[in-house]
């Protein structure tokens, strides 16, 4: 006798059928988990400390987190801007949910970028923080996207919220190229690009660790997006159901009072 | 001295990896838990990804 394909007895792939997981997200999650283990082995065990002229020693291992998380947050914020533009064009809530999900994950990655950079800077520059162009513009980017998330929480009406945050999502992306090119445009304490040149500053297993770190960060971003987008979709669906219920209650109250249904309720009920 | 410097460098490396794993792990756990809670309130036909 076989058990139904739901519940805890249904095996690994369907442990929580009421959650945000799907078969695809579980497979990708397993791949990400294995990749993280491979990355940690490369970053902490297999790769040698940096003994070049401007030697960072063991601290080079922090770069394998810092650079990939920066790339993941750039990607997340570009997706937010693109989805915001699509929302303003198509006016469908799916694009809004995609933009919001990506912004939230981007904020997590930018926090990691700032913290790992700060830890590295404390030992290398002798300070946790410096008002350097790269650091300042990154902090500004963090504050802007935190503002984006705060704006979303401040507006109750879903349409108004989606429209206003889409505008902010497009404006905020202007800062991302400024962050990236700040080390070239202004005199900066922060080092210039490590691999984005014909003569990269690292090679061998160190380059491989950095490269694998970037792939893992991007895969992790995609996996987190799958779950976060579904969560945002579920939240929006529940919000819409709650709104429909409130409208039905108001309509019933108006009818019970013997009066006509208010025009606003009638209008919203039709749409 | 060299051994001390090495140990100090490793402690910073450990801190960076700990902070990263902690942040990502914490966020992932919150998101999955909230997904299950919200998903439970949603009718099965609305959870198009689980079909």
GROMACS .gro file of N, CA and C in nm, chain A residues 16-22 43-44 58 61 65 104-105 111-112 115-116 119 122-123 220 223-224 227-228 230 233-235 238 241, chain B residues 6 9-10 12-13 15-17 19-21 23-24 27-28 30-32 34-36 38-43 46-50:
model
  192
   16UNK      N    1   0.705   1.944   0.222
   16UNK     CA    2   0.617   2.054   0.261
   16UNK      C    3   0.539   2.102   0.139
   17UNK      N    4   0.434   2.029   0.100
   17UNK     CA    5   0.361   2.066  -0.022
   17UNK      C    6   0.291   2.201  -0.012
   18UNK      N    7   0.272   2.252   0.112
   18UNK     CA    8   0.204   2.381   0.127
   18UNK      C    9   0.301   2.497   0.132
   19UNK      N   10   0.430   2.475   0.117
   19UNK     CA   11   0.528   2.581   0.120
   19UNK      C   12   0.553   2.640  -0.017
   20UNK      N   13   0.670   2.702  -0.036
   20UNK     CA   14   0.702   2.767  -0.164
   20UNK      C   15   0.792   2.679  -0.250
   21UNK      N   16   0.815   2.557  -0.208
   21UNK     CA   17   0.906   2.469  -0.284
   21UNK      C   18   0.835   2.399  -0.399
   22UNK      N   19   0.911   2.373  -0.504
   22UNK     CA   20   0.862   2.292  -0.616
   22UNK      C   21   0.972   2.189  -0.644
   43UNK      N   22   3.786   2.747  -0.125
   43UNK     CA   23   3.818   2.877  -0.064
   43UNK      C   24   3.900   2.865   0.063
   44UNK      N   25   3.872   2.762   0.144
   44UNK     CA   26   3.935   2.755   0.277
   44UNK      C   27   4.044   2.648   0.287
   58UNK      N   28   4.634   3.507   0.424
   58UNK     CA   29   4.507   3.432   0.439
   58UNK      C   30   4.386   3.519   0.411
   61UNK      N   31   4.113   3.508   0.128
   61UNK     CA   32   3.995   3.419   0.134
   61UNK      C   33   3.866   3.497   0.156
   65UNK      N   34   3.426   3.576  -0.084
   65UNK     CA   35   3.288   3.606  -0.042
   65UNK      C   36   3.248   3.746  -0.087
  104UNK      N   37   1.480   4.273  -0.205
  104UNK     CA   38   1.505   4.222  -0.070
  104UNK      C   39   1.628   4.132  -0.066
  105UNK      N   40   1.641   4.045  -0.164
  105UNK     CA   41   1.757   3.955  -0.169
  105UNK      C   42   1.884   4.038  -0.197
  111UNK      N   43   2.450   4.377   0.227
  111UNK     CA   44   2.493   4.373   0.368
  111UNK      C   45   2.617   4.285   0.381
  112UNK      N   46   2.614   4.169   0.314
  112UNK     CA   47   2.730   4.078   0.318
  112UNK      C   48   2.852   4.146   0.256
  115UNK      N   49   2.981   4.405   0.511
  115UNK     CA   50   3.040   4.346   0.631
  115UNK      C   51   3.173   4.276   0.601
  116UNK      N   52   3.176   4.197   0.493
  116UNK     CA   53   3.301   4.127   0.461
  116UNK      C   54   3.408   4.229   0.421
  119UNK      N   55   3.540   4.384   0.744
  119UNK     CA   56   3.629   4.292   0.817
  119UNK      C   57   3.767   4.289   0.750
  122UNK      N   58   3.954   4.620   0.811
  122UNK     CA   59   4.007   4.640   0.946
  122UNK      C   60   4.149   4.587   0.960
  123UNK      N   61   4.176   4.475   0.894
  123UNK     CA   62   4.311   4.418   0.905
  123UNK      C   63   4.406   4.477   0.802
  220UNK      N   64   2.263   3.077  -0.595
  220UNK     CA   65   2.191   3.100  -0.469
  220UNK      C   66   2.088   3.210  -0.486
  223UNK      N   67   1.791   3.061  -0.667
  223UNK     CA   68   1.714   2.974  -0.577
  223UNK      C   69   1.634   3.056  -0.476
  224UNK      N   70   1.697   3.156  -0.417
  224UNK     CA   71   1.626   3.243  -0.322
  224UNK      C   72   1.510   3.315  -0.392
  227UNK      N   73   1.191   3.104  -0.432
  227UNK     CA   74   1.110   3.098  -0.309
  227UNK      C   75   1.050   3.233  -0.273
  228UNK      N   76   1.130   3.339  -0.283
  228UNK     CA   77   1.082   3.471  -0.240
  228UNK      C   78   0.971   3.522  -0.332
  230UNK      N   79   0.756   3.335  -0.500
  230UNK     CA   80   0.634   3.260  -0.467
  230UNK      C   81   0.572   3.310  -0.338
  233UNK      N   82   0.401   3.629  -0.416
  233UNK     CA   83   0.279   3.598  -0.492
  233UNK      C   84   0.168   3.552  -0.396
  234UNK      N   85   0.205   3.462  -0.302
  234UNK     CA   86   0.108   3.411  -0.205
  234UNK      C   87   0.057   3.524  -0.115
  235UNK      N   88   0.147   3.612  -0.074
  235UNK     CA   89   0.108   3.726   0.011
  235UNK      C   90   0.011   3.817  -0.064
  238UNK      N   91  -0.332   3.652  -0.091
  238UNK     CA   92  -0.404   3.660   0.037
  238UNK      C   93  -0.454   3.802   0.062
  241UNK      N   94  -0.756   3.859  -0.145
  241UNK     CA   95  -0.871   3.788  -0.086
  241UNK      C   96  -0.926   3.865   0.033
  277UNK      N   97   4.918   3.478   1.172
  277UNK     CA   98   4.839   3.378   1.097
  277UNK      C   99   4.707   3.350   1.169
  280UNK      N  100   4.477   3.641   1.135
  280UNK     CA  101   4.419   3.647   1.000
  280UNK      C  102   4.307   3.545   0.986
  281UNK      N  103   4.330   3.424   1.038
  281UNK     CA  104   4.227   3.319   1.029
  281UNK      C  105   4.102   3.356   1.109
  283UNK      N  106   3.981   3.655   1.144
  283UNK     CA  107   3.905   3.748   1.060
  283UNK      C  108   3.836   3.672   0.945
  284UNK      N  109   3.908   3.575   0.889
  284UNK     CA  110   3.849   3.494   0.781
  284UNK      C  111   3.727   3.419   0.836
  286UNK      N  112   3.543   3.501   1.091
  286UNK     CA  113   3.436   3.597   1.119
  286UNK      C  114   3.358   3.629   0.991
  287UNK      N  115   3.432   3.653   0.882
  287UNK     CA  116   3.367   3.687   0.753
  287UNK      C  117   3.279   3.572   0.705
  288UNK      N  118   3.331   3.447   0.713
  288UNK     CA  119   3.253   3.332   0.667
  288UNK      C  120   3.133   3.307   0.761
  290UNK      N  121   2.971   3.534   0.945
  290UNK     CA  122   2.870   3.638   0.922
  290UNK      C  123   2.790   3.607   0.795
  291UNK      N  124   2.860   3.566   0.689
  291UNK     CA  125   2.793   3.536   0.561
  291UNK      C  126   2.698   3.417   0.574
  292UNK      N  127   2.748   3.309   0.632
  292UNK     CA  128   2.665   3.188   0.646
  292UNK      C  129   2.547   3.217   0.739
  294UNK      N  130   2.397   3.510   0.802
  294UNK     CA  131   2.298   3.599   0.737
  294UNK      C  132   2.215   3.524   0.633
  295UNK      N  133   2.285   3.452   0.545
  295UNK     CA  134   2.213   3.379   0.439
  295UNK      C  135   2.127   3.267   0.497
  298UNK      N  136   1.822   3.426   0.681
  298UNK     CA  137   1.723   3.477   0.585
  298UNK      C  138   1.648   3.361   0.517
  299UNK      N  139   1.724   3.257   0.479
  299UNK     CA  140   1.662   3.141   0.412
  299UNK      C  141   1.562   3.073   0.506
  301UNK      N  142   1.399   3.204   0.761
  301UNK     CA  143   1.282   3.292   0.778
  301UNK      C  144   1.189   3.281   0.657
  302UNK      N  145   1.251   3.284   0.537
  302UNK     CA  146   1.172   3.284   0.413
  302UNK      C  147   1.095   3.152   0.395
  303UNK      N  148   1.163   3.040   0.420
  303UNK     CA  149   1.098   2.910   0.403
  303UNK      C  150   0.985   2.891   0.505
  305UNK      N  151   0.813   3.130   0.658
  305UNK     CA  152   0.702   3.219   0.623
  305UNK      C  153   0.626   3.165   0.500
  306UNK      N  154   0.700   3.108   0.406
  306UNK     CA  155   0.640   3.048   0.287
  306UNK      C  156   0.543   2.937   0.325
  307UNK      N  157   0.582   2.855   0.422
  307UNK     CA  158   0.494   2.745   0.467
  307UNK      C  159   0.371   2.800   0.536
  309UNK      N  160   0.230   3.108   0.508
  309UNK     CA  161   0.142   3.177   0.413
  309UNK      C  162   0.080   3.076   0.316
  310UNK      N  163   0.162   2.981   0.270
  310UNK     CA  164   0.115   2.881   0.174
  310UNK      C  165   0.000   2.800   0.228
  311UNK      N  166   0.002   2.772   0.359
  311UNK     CA  167  -0.104   2.695   0.422
  311UNK      C  168  -0.240   2.766   0.414
  312UNK      N  169  -0.235   2.901   0.415
  312UNK     CA  170  -0.360   2.979   0.411
  312UNK      C  171  -0.414   2.993   0.269
  313UNK      N  172  -0.331   2.958   0.172
  313UNK     CA  173  -0.369   2.975   0.031
  313UNK      C  174  -0.430   2.845  -0.022
  314UNK      N  175  -0.543   2.852  -0.094
  314UNK     CA  176  -0.600   2.729  -0.150
  314UNK      C  177  -0.499   2.660  -0.243
  317UNK      N  178  -0.429   2.778  -0.594
  317UNK     CA  179  -0.354   2.902  -0.613
  317UNK      C  180  -0.203   2.880  -0.604
  318UNK      N  181  -0.162   2.766  -0.549
  318UNK     CA  182  -0.018   2.736  -0.541
  318UNK      C  183   0.024   2.664  -0.668
  319UNK      N  184   0.032   2.741  -0.775
  319UNK     CA  185   0.054   2.684  -0.909
  319UNK      C  186   0.188   2.611  -0.920
  320UNK      N  187   0.286   2.650  -0.838
  320UNK     CA  188   0.420   2.590  -0.847
  320UNK      C  189   0.425   2.447  -0.791
  321UNK      N  190   0.329   2.413  -0.701
  321UNK     CA  191   0.338   2.281  -0.636
  321UNK      C  192   0.265   2.171  -0.713
   0.00000   0.00000   0.00000
